PDB file of C-alpha atoms in Angstrom:
ATOM      1  CA  UNK V 960     105.635  74.058  64.181  1.00 54.00           C
ATOM      2  CA  UNK V 961     105.559  73.519  68.236  1.00 60.00           C
ATOM      3  CA  UNK V 962     104.879  69.330  69.288  1.00 70.00           C
ATOM      4  CA  UNK V 963     103.786  70.441  72.444  1.00 68.00           C
ATOM      5  CA  UNK V 964      99.573  70.269  72.873  1.00 68.00           C
ATOM      6  CA  UNK V 965      97.448  73.765  73.588  1.00 65.00           C
ATOM      7  CA  UNK V 966      97.003  71.745  76.779  1.00 66.00           C
ATOM      8  CA  UNK V 967      99.965  72.431  78.198  1.00 68.00           C
ATOM      9  CA  UNK V 968     100.330  75.664  77.213  1.00 65.00           C
ATOM     10  CA  UNK V 969      96.660  76.977  77.596  1.00 66.00           C
ATOM     11  CA  UNK V 970      98.195  80.905  78.040  1.00 67.00           C
ATOM     12  CA  UNK V 971      98.918  79.768  73.834  1.00 63.00           C
ATOM     13  CA  UNK V 972      95.550  81.290  72.529  1.00 63.00           C
ATOM     14  CA  UNK V 973      95.060  82.388  69.131  1.00 61.00           C
ATOM     15  CA  UNK V 974      93.004  85.984  69.843  1.00 58.00           C
ATOM     16  CA  UNK V 975      90.574  85.613  67.422  1.00 58.00           C
ATOM     17  CA  UNK V 976      89.130  82.767  69.767  1.00 54.00           C
ATOM     18  CA  UNK V 977      88.261  85.431  72.520  1.00 55.00           C
ATOM     19  CA  UNK V 978      86.267  87.487  70.084  1.00 55.00           C
ATOM     20  CA  UNK V 979      83.215  85.474  69.499  1.00 58.00           C
ATOM     21  CA  UNK V 980      82.753  85.935  73.396  1.00 59.00           C
ATOM     22  CA  UNK V 981      80.055  88.283  75.044  1.00 59.00           C
ATOM     23  CA  UNK V 982      81.917  90.250  76.949  1.00 59.00           C
ATOM     24  CA  UNK V 983      79.442  90.610  80.440  1.00 59.00           C
ATOM     25  CA  UNK V 984      77.985  93.767  81.206  1.00 61.00           C
ATOM     26  CA  UNK V 985      78.682  95.296  84.213  1.00 59.00           C
ATOM     27  CA  UNK V 986      75.645  96.957  86.399  1.00 61.00           C
ATOM     28  CA  UNK V 987      77.054 100.623  87.789  1.00 57.00           C
ATOM     29  CA  UNK V 988      74.637 103.086  88.895  1.00 59.00           C
ATOM     30  CA  UNK V 989      74.788 106.788  88.451  1.00 58.00           C
ATOM     31  CA  UNK V 990      76.012 107.734  92.065  1.00 58.00           C
ATOM     32  CA  UNK V 991      78.701 105.218  91.489  1.00 63.00           C
ATOM     33  CA  UNK V 992      79.605 105.168  88.170  1.00 76.00           C
ATOM     34  CA  UNK V 993      80.856 109.451  88.662  1.00 82.00           C
ATOM     35  CA  UNK V 994      82.042 108.860  91.759  1.00 85.00           C
ATOM     36  CA  UNK V 995      84.400 106.189  90.275  1.00 88.00           C
ATOM     37  CA  UNK V 996      84.745 108.259  87.043  1.00 89.00           C
ATOM     38  CA  UNK V 997      85.873 111.076  88.809  1.00 89.00           C
ATOM     39  CA  UNK V 998      88.523 109.463  91.425  1.00 90.00           C
ATOM     40  CA  UNK V 999      89.996 107.277  88.440  1.00 91.00           C
ATOM     41  CA  UNK V1000      90.299 111.450  86.555  1.00 90.00           C
ATOM     42  CA  UNK V1001      92.053 112.301  89.573  1.00 91.00           C
ATOM     43  CA  UNK V1002      94.145 109.624  90.296  1.00 91.00           C
ATOM     44  CA  UNK V1003      95.035 109.608  86.279  1.00 91.00           C
ATOM     45  CA  UNK V1004      95.754 113.420  86.940  1.00 91.00           C
ATOM     46  CA  UNK V1005      98.461 113.451  89.946  1.00 89.00           C
ATOM     47  CA  UNK V1006      99.850 110.503  87.968  1.00 88.00           C
ATOM     48  CA  UNK V1007     100.727 112.209  85.980  1.00 90.00           C
ATOM     49  CA  UNK V1008     101.878 115.094  87.655  1.00 90.00           C
ATOM     50  CA  UNK V1009     103.668 112.928  90.068  1.00 86.00           C
ATOM     51  CA  UNK V1010     105.398 111.783  86.790  1.00 88.00           C
ATOM     52  CA  UNK V1011     106.009 114.646  85.036  1.00 90.00           C
ATOM     53  CA  UNK V1012     108.024 116.288  88.936  1.00 87.00           C
ATOM     54  CA  UNK V1013     109.907 112.462  89.186  1.00 88.00           C
ATOM     55  CA  UNK V1014     111.254 113.367  85.205  1.00 91.00           C
ATOM     56  CA  UNK V1015     112.633 117.069  85.959  1.00 92.00           C
ATOM     57  CA  UNK V1016     113.903 116.475  89.304  1.00 92.00           C
ATOM     58  CA  UNK V1017     115.031 112.707  88.868  1.00 91.00           C
ATOM     59  CA  UNK V1018     117.736 113.806  92.161  1.00 94.00           C
ATOM     60  CA  UNK V1019     115.288 115.111  94.512  1.00 92.00           C
ATOM     61  CA  UNK V1020     112.331 112.243  94.273  1.00 91.00           C
ATOM     62  CA  UNK V1021     115.530 110.132  94.710  1.00 93.00           C
ATOM     63  CA  UNK V1022     115.591 111.650  98.400  1.00 93.00           C
ATOM     64  CA  UNK V1023     111.665 111.728  98.146  1.00 91.00           C
ATOM     65  CA  UNK V1024     111.750 107.902  97.921  1.00 92.00           C
ATOM     66  CA  UNK V1025     115.340 107.486 100.044  1.00 95.00           C
ATOM     67  CA  UNK V1026     112.977 109.502 102.246  1.00 95.00           C
ATOM     68  CA  UNK V1027     109.436 107.301 102.575  1.00 94.00           C
ATOM     69  CA  UNK V1028     111.600 104.445 102.843  1.00 95.00           C
ATOM     70  CA  UNK V1029     113.669 105.414 106.039  1.00 95.00           C
ATOM     71  CA  UNK V1030     110.164 106.882 107.430  1.00 94.00           C
ATOM     72  CA  UNK V1031     108.246 103.139 106.804  1.00 94.00           C
ATOM     73  CA  UNK V1032     111.033 101.581 108.581  1.00 93.00           C
ATOM     74  CA  UNK V1033     111.150 104.220 111.717  1.00 92.00           C
ATOM     75  CA  UNK V1034     107.353 103.182 111.716  1.00 93.00           C
ATOM     76  CA  UNK V1035     107.899  99.775 112.180  1.00 91.00           C
ATOM     77  CA  UNK V1036     110.921  99.602 114.091  1.00 90.00           C
ATOM     78  CA  UNK V1037     109.984 101.831 117.227  1.00 88.00           C
ATOM     79  CA  UNK V1038     107.303  99.963 118.694  1.00 86.00           C
ATOM     80  CA  UNK V1039     109.690  97.092 119.536  1.00 84.00           C
ATOM     81  CA  UNK V1040     112.736  98.296 120.223  1.00 83.00           C
ATOM     82  CA  UNK V1041     110.000 100.966 122.457  1.00 82.00           C
ATOM     83  CA  UNK V1042     108.970  97.292 123.502  1.00 80.00           C
ATOM     84  CA  UNK V1043     112.615  96.060 124.273  1.00 76.00           C
ATOM     85  CA  UNK V1044     113.014  98.996 126.292  1.00 71.00           C
ATOM     86  CA  UNK V1045     109.945  98.354 128.433  1.00 69.00           C
ATOM     87  CA  UNK V1046     111.160  94.961 129.165  1.00 66.00           C
ATOM     88  CA  UNK V1047     115.017  95.330 130.082  1.00 67.00           C
ATOM     89  CA  UNK V1048     114.379  98.167 132.103  1.00 66.00           C
ATOM     90  CA  UNK V1049     111.233  96.532 134.442  1.00 63.00           C
ATOM     91  CA  UNK V1050     112.998  95.530 137.284  1.00 60.00           C
ATOM     92  CA  UNK V1051     111.219  92.801 139.343  1.00 61.00           C
ATOM     93  CA  UNK V1052     108.679  94.734 142.582  1.00 64.00           C
ATOM     94  CA  UNK V1053     110.635  94.450 145.914  1.00 70.00           C
ATOM     95  CA  UNK V1054     109.578  92.057 148.615  1.00 71.00           C
ATOM     96  CA  UNK V1055     109.691  93.931 151.614  1.00 70.00           C
ATOM     97  CA  UNK V1056     111.871  93.181 153.863  1.00 73.00           C
ATOM     98  CA  UNK V1057     110.353  91.808 157.481  1.00 71.00           C
ATOM     99  CA  UNK V1058     109.706  93.357 160.250  1.00 73.00           C
ATOM    100  CA  UNK V1059     112.123  93.744 163.049  1.00 74.00           C
ATOM    101  CA  UNK V1060     110.252  92.309 166.671  1.00 72.00           C
ATOM    102  CA  UNK V1061     110.242  95.697 168.531  1.00 69.00           C
ATOM    103  CA  UNK V1062     113.034  96.215 171.016  1.00 73.00           C
ATOM    104  CA  UNK V1063     111.568  95.948 174.302  1.00 69.00           C
ATOM    105  CA  UNK V1064     111.756  98.926 176.477  1.00 71.00           C
ATOM    106  CA  UNK V1065     113.255  98.685 179.822  1.00 71.00           C
ATOM    107  CA  UNK V1066     110.592  99.738 183.260  1.00 68.00           C
ATOM    108  CA  UNK V1067     112.081 101.782 185.398  1.00 63.00           C
TER     109      UNK V1067
END
C-alpha cells in the first residue's frame, strides 16, 4: 500500500464514499426541459450521422476538415492583410504649393 496521505491525493477517493451524498435536485420547467431534450436528441442524431459519414469516407472527411481549417485561417488573415495593404497605399496628402504672384500687365 502507498504511504502517500489521502490529503495529498484528493482524486484518489474510494467510490463508496460518494454514494451516501444526496444528489442536488435540478429545477426544470416543462418548456425548458422539452426544448433541451429535443436539442440534445437532434445533436446526438447529427453527430451519429457525421460519425457514420466519416467512418465510411475517411479521405473525404480529411479533405473537408482541411478546407474548413483553411477557411478559418483565411477569415482570420484577410482583415489583417487588408489593413496592412491599406496602410501601405495610404499616401500623405500633398500640400498645395504657394501661389506665385501674378505677372504685371504692361500698359500701352
